[in-house]
């Protein structure tokens, strides 16, 4: 990965966490790091700079990470609806993970942070990008992470092609 060319935006209302994450990113070779204290400031930063990847905390005031990603993905004046987002949080319950996934978060990273964990999530976004999908109530990365050969449900995406049952008809 050529990390030195990436432009990363860190969104967290805790200044110390932004400093810590910035240092981790610099240690792995990133040079273009921008910061924002909440979701509203993050949208302003994204309008001012061509951000490649966003790393945001979930719990912030006044605009938290979930609301920020919802605006980023769905607002008509969004600066970059398809910017990959890594959600970072200490609240890693299944409910919060599902909520983040359902607003269009690409990756999820639980605290406490490690350099390996940060690099792993960046590598997943860069080396294995998921296609974006739009439905009536969702826009974001495809929520399916793997192909399940035993899945027997409806094939609803155009990339799935015809179902095996349809071929037998």
JSON list of C-alpha atoms in Angstrom, two decimals:
[
{"chain": "A", "resi": 1, "resn": "UNK", "atom": "CA", "xyz": [0.00, 0.00, 0.00]},
{"chain": "A", "resi": 2, "resn": "UNK", "atom": "CA", "xyz": [1.22, 3.51, -0.80]},
{"chain": "A", "resi": 3, "resn": "UNK", "atom": "CA", "xyz": [-0.17, 5.11, 2.32]},
{"chain": "A", "resi": 4, "resn": "UNK", "atom": "CA", "xyz": [1.73, 8.38, 1.93]},
{"chain": "A", "resi": 5, "resn": "UNK", "atom": "CA", "xyz": [-0.62, 9.56, -0.82]},
{"chain": "A", "resi": 6, "resn": "UNK", "atom": "CA", "xyz": [-3.86, 8.98, 1.12]},
{"chain": "A", "resi": 7, "resn": "UNK", "atom": "CA", "xyz": [-5.80, 11.84, 2.67]},
{"chain": "A", "resi": 8, "resn": "UNK", "atom": "CA", "xyz": [-7.35, 10.72, 5.95]},
{"chain": "A", "resi": 9, "resn": "UNK", "atom": "CA", "xyz": [-9.91, 12.59, 8.04]},
{"chain": "A", "resi": 10, "resn": "UNK", "atom": "CA", "xyz": [-10.07, 11.76, 11.76]},
{"chain": "A", "resi": 11, "resn": "UNK", "atom": "CA", "xyz": [-13.38, 12.72, 13.39]},
{"chain": "A", "resi": 12, "resn": "UNK", "atom": "CA", "xyz": [-13.49, 12.55, 17.19]},
{"chain": "A", "resi": 13, "resn": "UNK", "atom": "CA", "xyz": [-14.61, 14.97, 19.88]},
{"chain": "A", "resi": 14, "resn": "UNK", "atom": "CA", "xyz": [-11.74, 13.81, 22.13]},
{"chain": "A", "resi": 15, "resn": "UNK", "atom": "CA", "xyz": [-8.59, 15.75, 21.25]},
{"chain": "A", "resi": 16, "resn": "UNK", "atom": "CA", "xyz": [-6.33, 13.13, 22.85]},
{"chain": "A", "resi": 17, "resn": "UNK", "atom": "CA", "xyz": [-7.85, 10.34, 20.74]},
{"chain": "A", "resi": 18, "resn": "UNK", "atom": "CA", "xyz": [-7.32, 12.41, 17.57]},
{"chain": "A", "resi": 19, "resn": "UNK", "atom": "CA", "xyz": [-3.65, 12.93, 18.54]},
{"chain": "A", "resi": 20, "resn": "UNK", "atom": "CA", "xyz": [-3.19, 9.23, 19.32]},
{"chain": "A", "resi": 21, "resn": "UNK", "atom": "CA", "xyz": [-4.77, 8.12, 16.04]},
{"chain": "A", "resi": 22, "resn": "UNK", "atom": "CA", "xyz": [-2.77, 10.73, 14.08]},
{"chain": "A", "resi": 23, "resn": "UNK", "atom": "CA", "xyz": [0.46, 9.39, 15.58]},
{"chain": "A", "resi": 24, "resn": "UNK", "atom": "CA", "xyz": [-0.49, 5.80, 14.72]},
{"chain": "A", "resi": 25, "resn": "UNK", "atom": "CA", "xyz": [-1.26, 6.85, 11.14]},
{"chain": "A", "resi": 26, "resn": "UNK", "atom": "CA", "xyz": [2.01, 8.79, 10.81]},
{"chain": "A", "resi": 27, "resn": "UNK", "atom": "CA", "xyz": [3.92, 5.79, 12.16]},
{"chain": "A", "resi": 28, "resn": "UNK", "atom": "CA", "xyz": [2.59, 3.62, 9.33]},
{"chain": "A", "resi": 29, "resn": "UNK", "atom": "CA", "xyz": [3.47, 6.19, 6.66]},
{"chain": "A", "resi": 30, "resn": "UNK", "atom": "CA", "xyz": [0.46, 8.49, 6.30]},
{"chain": "A", "resi": 31, "resn": "UNK", "atom": "CA", "xyz": [1.27, 12.16, 5.85]},
{"chain": "A", "resi": 32, "resn": "UNK", "atom": "CA", "xyz": [-2.00, 13.90, 4.87]},
{"chain": "A", "resi": 33, "resn": "UNK", "atom": "CA", "xyz": [-4.09, 13.79, 8.03]},
{"chain": "A", "resi": 34, "resn": "UNK", "atom": "CA", "xyz": [-6.98, 16.16, 8.72]},
{"chain": "A", "resi": 35, "resn": "UNK", "atom": "CA", "xyz": [-8.97, 16.42, 11.94]},
{"chain": "A", "resi": 36, "resn": "UNK", "atom": "CA", "xyz": [-12.49, 17.38, 12.99]},
{"chain": "A", "resi": 37, "resn": "UNK", "atom": "CA", "xyz": [-14.09, 17.54, 16.44]},
{"chain": "A", "resi": 38, "resn": "UNK", "atom": "CA", "xyz": [-17.56, 16.39, 15.36]},
{"chain": "A", "resi": 39, "resn": "UNK", "atom": "CA", "xyz": [-19.63, 15.35, 12.34]},
{"chain": "A", "resi": 40, "resn": "UNK", "atom": "CA", "xyz": [-20.59, 18.90, 11.32]},
{"chain": "A", "resi": 41, "resn": "UNK", "atom": "CA", "xyz": [-16.94, 20.01, 11.30]},
{"chain": "A", "resi": 42, "resn": "UNK", "atom": "CA", "xyz": [-16.05, 16.83, 9.39]},
{"chain": "A", "resi": 43, "resn": "UNK", "atom": "CA", "xyz": [-18.46, 17.72, 6.58]},
{"chain": "A", "resi": 44, "resn": "UNK", "atom": "CA", "xyz": [-16.82, 21.17, 6.36]},
{"chain": "A", "resi": 45, "resn": "UNK", "atom": "CA", "xyz": [-13.36, 19.56, 6.20]},
{"chain": "A", "resi": 46, "resn": "UNK", "atom": "CA", "xyz": [-14.55, 17.26, 3.43]},
{"chain": "A", "resi": 47, "resn": "UNK", "atom": "CA", "xyz": [-15.82, 20.22, 1.44]},
{"chain": "A", "resi": 48, "resn": "UNK", "atom": "CA", "xyz": [-12.42, 21.91, 1.81]},
{"chain": "A", "resi": 49, "resn": "UNK", "atom": "CA", "xyz": [-10.21, 18.86, 1.13]},
{"chain": "A", "resi": 50, "resn": "UNK", "atom": "CA", "xyz": [-10.49, 15.81, -1.15]},
{"chain": "A", "resi": 51, "resn": "UNK", "atom": "CA", "xyz": [-10.60, 13.17, 1.63]},
{"chain": "A", "resi": 52, "resn": "UNK", "atom": "CA", "xyz": [-9.91, 9.54, 0.67]},
{"chain": "A", "resi": 53, "resn": "UNK", "atom": "CA", "xyz": [-10.86, 7.76, 3.92]},
{"chain": "A", "resi": 54, "resn": "UNK", "atom": "CA", "xyz": [-12.75, 8.88, 7.03]},
{"chain": "A", "resi": 55, "resn": "UNK", "atom": "CA", "xyz": [-12.08, 7.47, 10.49]},
{"chain": "A", "resi": 56, "resn": "UNK", "atom": "CA", "xyz": [-14.82, 8.56, 12.88]},
{"chain": "A", "resi": 57, "resn": "UNK", "atom": "CA", "xyz": [-15.79, 7.96, 16.47]},
{"chain": "A", "resi": 58, "resn": "UNK", "atom": "CA", "xyz": [-19.31, 6.76, 17.10]},
{"chain": "A", "resi": 59, "resn": "UNK", "atom": "CA", "xyz": [-20.15, 8.72, 20.27]},
{"chain": "A", "resi": 60, "resn": "UNK", "atom": "CA", "xyz": [-19.75, 12.49, 19.75]},
{"chain": "A", "resi": 61, "resn": "UNK", "atom": "CA", "xyz": [-21.71, 15.64, 20.47]},
{"chain": "A", "resi": 62, "resn": "UNK", "atom": "CA", "xyz": [-23.56, 17.42, 18.91]},
{"chain": "A", "resi": 63, "resn": "UNK", "atom": "CA", "xyz": [-23.45, 15.30, 15.71]},
{"chain": "A", "resi": 64, "resn": "UNK", "atom": "CA", "xyz": [-22.41, 11.71, 16.41]},
{"chain": "A", "resi": 65, "resn": "UNK", "atom": "CA", "xyz": [-20.72, 9.26, 14.04]},
{"chain": "A", "resi": 66, "resn": "UNK", "atom": "CA", "xyz": [-23.94, 7.51, 12.99]},
{"chain": "A", "resi": 67, "resn": "UNK", "atom": "CA", "xyz": [-25.65, 10.80, 12.07]},
{"chain": "A", "resi": 68, "resn": "UNK", "atom": "CA", "xyz": [-22.49, 12.00, 10.33]},
{"chain": "A", "resi": 69, "resn": "UNK", "atom": "CA", "xyz": [-22.31, 8.88, 8.14]},
{"chain": "A", "resi": 70, "resn": "UNK", "atom": "CA", "xyz": [-26.05, 9.08, 7.46]},
{"chain": "A", "resi": 71, "resn": "UNK", "atom": "CA", "xyz": [-25.59, 12.66, 6.19]},
{"chain": "A", "resi": 72, "resn": "UNK", "atom": "CA", "xyz": [-22.44, 11.75, 4.27]},
{"chain": "A", "resi": 73, "resn": "UNK", "atom": "CA", "xyz": [-24.20, 8.91, 2.43]},
{"chain": "A", "resi": 74, "resn": "UNK", "atom": "CA", "xyz": [-27.64, 10.47, 1.88]},
{"chain": "A", "resi": 75, "resn": "UNK", "atom": "CA", "xyz": [-27.49, 14.26, 1.89]},
{"chain": "A", "resi": 76, "resn": "UNK", "atom": "CA", "xyz": [-27.95, 15.88, -1.54]},
{"chain": "A", "resi": 77, "resn": "UNK", "atom": "CA", "xyz": [-25.08, 18.27, -0.75]},
{"chain": "A", "resi": 78, "resn": "UNK", "atom": "CA", "xyz": [-22.73, 15.56, 0.57]},
{"chain": "A", "resi": 79, "resn": "UNK", "atom": "CA", "xyz": [-19.10, 16.32, -0.29]},
{"chain": "A", "resi": 80, "resn": "UNK", "atom": "CA", "xyz": [-18.33, 12.63, -1.07]},
{"chain": "A", "resi": 81, "resn": "UNK", "atom": "CA", "xyz": [-21.09, 10.03, -0.67]},
{"chain": "A", "resi": 82, "resn": "UNK", "atom": "CA", "xyz": [-18.72, 7.18, -1.49]},
{"chain": "A", "resi": 83, "resn": "UNK", "atom": "CA", "xyz": [-15.89, 8.03, 0.92]},
{"chain": "A", "resi": 84, "resn": "UNK", "atom": "CA", "xyz": [-14.94, 4.87, 2.82]},
{"chain": "A", "resi": 85, "resn": "UNK", "atom": "CA", "xyz": [-15.68, 5.18, 6.54]},
{"chain": "A", "resi": 86, "resn": "UNK", "atom": "CA", "xyz": [-14.05, 3.33, 9.43]},
{"chain": "A", "resi": 87, "resn": "UNK", "atom": "CA", "xyz": [-16.14, 3.63, 12.61]},
{"chain": "A", "resi": 88, "resn": "UNK", "atom": "CA", "xyz": [-14.06, 3.62, 15.80]},
{"chain": "A", "resi": 89, "resn": "UNK", "atom": "CA", "xyz": [-15.73, 3.12, 19.15]},
{"chain": "A", "resi": 90, "resn": "UNK", "atom": "CA", "xyz": [-15.58, 1.65, 22.60]},
{"chain": "A", "resi": 91, "resn": "UNK", "atom": "CA", "xyz": [-19.29, 0.73, 22.26]},
{"chain": "A", "resi": 92, "resn": "UNK", "atom": "CA", "xyz": [-18.90, -2.45, 20.23]},
{"chain": "A", "resi": 93, "resn": "UNK", "atom": "CA", "xyz": [-22.20, -4.14, 20.97]},
{"chain": "A", "resi": 94, "resn": "UNK", "atom": "CA", "xyz": [-23.90, -6.01, 18.14]},
{"chain": "A", "resi": 95, "resn": "UNK", "atom": "CA", "xyz": [-26.68, -3.42, 18.13]},
{"chain": "A", "resi": 96, "resn": "UNK", "atom": "CA", "xyz": [-24.21, -0.55, 17.59]},
{"chain": "A", "resi": 97, "resn": "UNK", "atom": "CA", "xyz": [-22.26, -2.52, 14.97]},
{"chain": "A", "resi": 98, "resn": "UNK", "atom": "CA", "xyz": [-25.49, -3.25, 13.08]},
{"chain": "A", "resi": 99, "resn": "UNK", "atom": "CA", "xyz": [-26.56, 0.38, 13.35]},
{"chain": "A", "resi": 100, "resn": "UNK", "atom": "CA", "xyz": [-23.21, 1.54, 11.92]},
{"chain": "A", "resi": 101, "resn": "UNK", "atom": "CA", "xyz": [-23.40, -1.04, 9.13]},
{"chain": "A", "resi": 102, "resn": "UNK", "atom": "CA", "xyz": [-26.94, 0.00, 8.27]},
{"chain": "A", "resi": 103, "resn": "UNK", "atom": "CA", "xyz": [-26.02, 3.67, 7.73]},
{"chain": "A", "resi": 104, "resn": "UNK", "atom": "CA", "xyz": [-23.14, 2.77, 5.39]},
{"chain": "A", "resi": 105, "resn": "UNK", "atom": "CA", "xyz": [-19.99, 2.28, 7.45]},
{"chain": "A", "resi": 106, "resn": "UNK", "atom": "CA", "xyz": [-17.34, 0.27, 5.59]},
{"chain": "A", "resi": 107, "resn": "UNK", "atom": "CA", "xyz": [-15.34, -1.05, 8.54]},
{"chain": "A", "resi": 108, "resn": "UNK", "atom": "CA", "xyz": [-15.65, -1.11, 12.32]},
{"chain": "A", "resi": 109, "resn": "UNK", "atom": "CA", "xyz": [-12.74, -0.84, 14.77]},
{"chain": "A", "resi": 110, "resn": "UNK", "atom": "CA", "xyz": [-13.15, -1.33, 18.53]},
{"chain": "A", "resi": 111, "resn": "UNK", "atom": "CA", "xyz": [-11.11, 0.53, 21.13]},
{"chain": "A", "resi": 112, "resn": "UNK", "atom": "CA", "xyz": [-8.51, 0.22, 22.49]},
{"chain": "A", "resi": 113, "resn": "UNK", "atom": "CA", "xyz": [-6.77, 0.92, 19.20]},
{"chain": "A", "resi": 114, "resn": "UNK", "atom": "CA", "xyz": [-3.66, -0.86, 18.01]},
{"chain": "A", "resi": 115, "resn": "UNK", "atom": "CA", "xyz": [-1.47, 0.05, 15.06]},
{"chain": "A", "resi": 116, "resn": "UNK", "atom": "CA", "xyz": [-2.11, -3.43, 13.63]},
{"chain": "A", "resi": 117, "resn": "UNK", "atom": "CA", "xyz": [-5.88, -2.97, 13.89]},
{"chain": "A", "resi": 118, "resn": "UNK", "atom": "CA", "xyz": [-5.78, 0.44, 12.19]},
{"chain": "A", "resi": 119, "resn": "UNK", "atom": "CA", "xyz": [-3.53, -0.84, 9.40]},
{"chain": "A", "resi": 120, "resn": "UNK", "atom": "CA", "xyz": [-5.71, -3.94, 8.94]},
{"chain": "A", "resi": 121, "resn": "UNK", "atom": "CA", "xyz": [-8.87, -1.82, 8.43]},
{"chain": "A", "resi": 122, "resn": "UNK", "atom": "CA", "xyz": [-7.09, 0.52, 6.01]},
{"chain": "A", "resi": 123, "resn": "UNK", "atom": "CA", "xyz": [-5.81, -2.47, 4.05]},
{"chain": "A", "resi": 124, "resn": "UNK", "atom": "CA", "xyz": [-9.31, -3.98, 3.84]},
{"chain": "A", "resi": 125, "resn": "UNK", "atom": "CA", "xyz": [-10.73, -0.74, 2.44]},
{"chain": "A", "resi": 126, "resn": "UNK", "atom": "CA", "xyz": [-7.89, -0.32, -0.07]},
{"chain": "A", "resi": 127, "resn": "UNK", "atom": "CA", "xyz": [-7.26, -3.90, -1.18]},
{"chain": "A", "resi": 128, "resn": "UNK", "atom": "CA", "xyz": [-10.81, -5.27, -0.95]},
{"chain": "A", "resi": 129, "resn": "UNK", "atom": "CA", "xyz": [-13.25, -2.45, -1.68]},
{"chain": "A", "resi": 130, "resn": "UNK", "atom": "CA", "xyz": [-16.89, -3.48, -1.67]},
{"chain": "A", "resi": 131, "resn": "UNK", "atom": "CA", "xyz": [-19.22, -2.18, -4.37]},
{"chain": "A", "resi": 132, "resn": "UNK", "atom": "CA", "xyz": [-21.74, 0.46, -3.35]},
{"chain": "A", "resi": 133, "resn": "UNK", "atom": "CA", "xyz": [-25.42, -0.30, -3.58]},
{"chain": "A", "resi": 134, "resn": "UNK", "atom": "CA", "xyz": [-28.49, 1.93, -3.56]},
{"chain": "A", "resi": 135, "resn": "UNK", "atom": "CA", "xyz": [-31.93, 0.81, -2.50]},
{"chain": "A", "resi": 136, "resn": "UNK", "atom": "CA", "xyz": [-35.00, 2.74, -1.38]},
{"chain": "A", "resi": 137, "resn": "UNK", "atom": "CA", "xyz": [-33.72, 2.90, 2.19]},
{"chain": "A", "resi": 138, "resn": "UNK", "atom": "CA", "xyz": [-29.94, 2.34, 1.97]},
{"chain": "A", "resi": 139, "resn": "UNK", "atom": "CA", "xyz": [-26.89, 3.72, 0.21]},
{"chain": "A", "resi": 140, "resn": "UNK", "atom": "CA", "xyz": [-23.43, 2.49, 1.04]},
{"chain": "A", "resi": 141, "resn": "UNK", "atom": "CA", "xyz": [-21.05, -0.42, 0.67]},
{"chain": "A", "resi": 142, "resn": "UNK", "atom": "CA", "xyz": [-22.55, -3.82, -0.02]},
{"chain": "A", "resi": 143, "resn": "UNK", "atom": "CA", "xyz": [-23.16, -5.29, 3.42]},
{"chain": "A", "resi": 144, "resn": "UNK", "atom": "CA", "xyz": [-22.32, -8.82, 2.26]},
{"chain": "A", "resi": 145, "resn": "UNK", "atom": "CA", "xyz": [-18.68, -9.58, 3.00]},
{"chain": "A", "resi": 146, "resn": "UNK", "atom": "CA", "xyz": [-18.44, -13.04, 1.49]},
{"chain": "A", "resi": 147, "resn": "UNK", "atom": "CA", "xyz": [-20.08, -15.30, -1.02]},
{"chain": "A", "resi": 148, "resn": "UNK", "atom": "CA", "xyz": [-21.93, -18.14, 0.70]},
{"chain": "A", "resi": 149, "resn": "UNK", "atom": "CA", "xyz": [-22.26, -21.07, -1.72]},
{"chain": "A", "resi": 150, "resn": "UNK", "atom": "CA", "xyz": [-24.95, -22.59, 0.56]},
{"chain": "A", "resi": 151, "resn": "UNK", "atom": "CA", "xyz": [-27.18, -19.50, 0.52]},
{"chain": "A", "resi": 152, "resn": "UNK", "atom": "CA", "xyz": [-30.56, -20.49, -0.85]},
{"chain": "A", "resi": 153, "resn": "UNK", "atom": "CA", "xyz": [-32.42, -17.19, -0.51]},
{"chain": "A", "resi": 154, "resn": "UNK", "atom": "CA", "xyz": [-33.41, -14.68, -3.15]},
{"chain": "A", "resi": 155, "resn": "UNK", "atom": "CA", "xyz": [-30.67, -13.34, -5.42]},
{"chain": "A", "resi": 156, "resn": "UNK", "atom": "CA", "xyz": [-31.56, -9.64, -5.52]},
{"chain": "A", "resi": 157, "resn": "UNK", "atom": "CA", "xyz": [-28.45, -8.00, -6.90]},
{"chain": "A", "resi": 158, "resn": "UNK", "atom": "CA", "xyz": [-27.66, -7.75, -10.60]},
{"chain": "A", "resi": 159, "resn": "UNK", "atom": "CA", "xyz": [-24.13, -9.08, -9.96]},
{"chain": "A", "resi": 160, "resn": "UNK", "atom": "CA", "xyz": [-25.65, -12.33, -8.65]},
{"chain": "A", "resi": 161, "resn": "UNK", "atom": "CA", "xyz": [-26.90, -13.34, -12.10]},
{"chain": "A", "resi": 162, "resn": "UNK", "atom": "CA", "xyz": [-29.72, -15.85, -12.50]},
{"chain": "A", "resi": 163, "resn": "UNK", "atom": "CA", "xyz": [-30.51, -18.14, -9.58]},
{"chain": "A", "resi": 164, "resn": "UNK", "atom": "CA", "xyz": [-29.78, -21.87, -9.92]},
{"chain": "A", "resi": 165, "resn": "UNK", "atom": "CA", "xyz": [-33.53, -22.55, -9.83]},
{"chain": "A", "resi": 166, "resn": "UNK", "atom": "CA", "xyz": [-34.12, -20.15, -12.72]},
{"chain": "A", "resi": 167, "resn": "UNK", "atom": "CA", "xyz": [-31.57, -22.04, -14.78]},
{"chain": "A", "resi": 168, "resn": "UNK", "atom": "CA", "xyz": [-33.47, -25.31, -14.27]},
{"chain": "A", "resi": 169, "resn": "UNK", "atom": "CA", "xyz": [-36.74, -23.91, -15.62]}
]
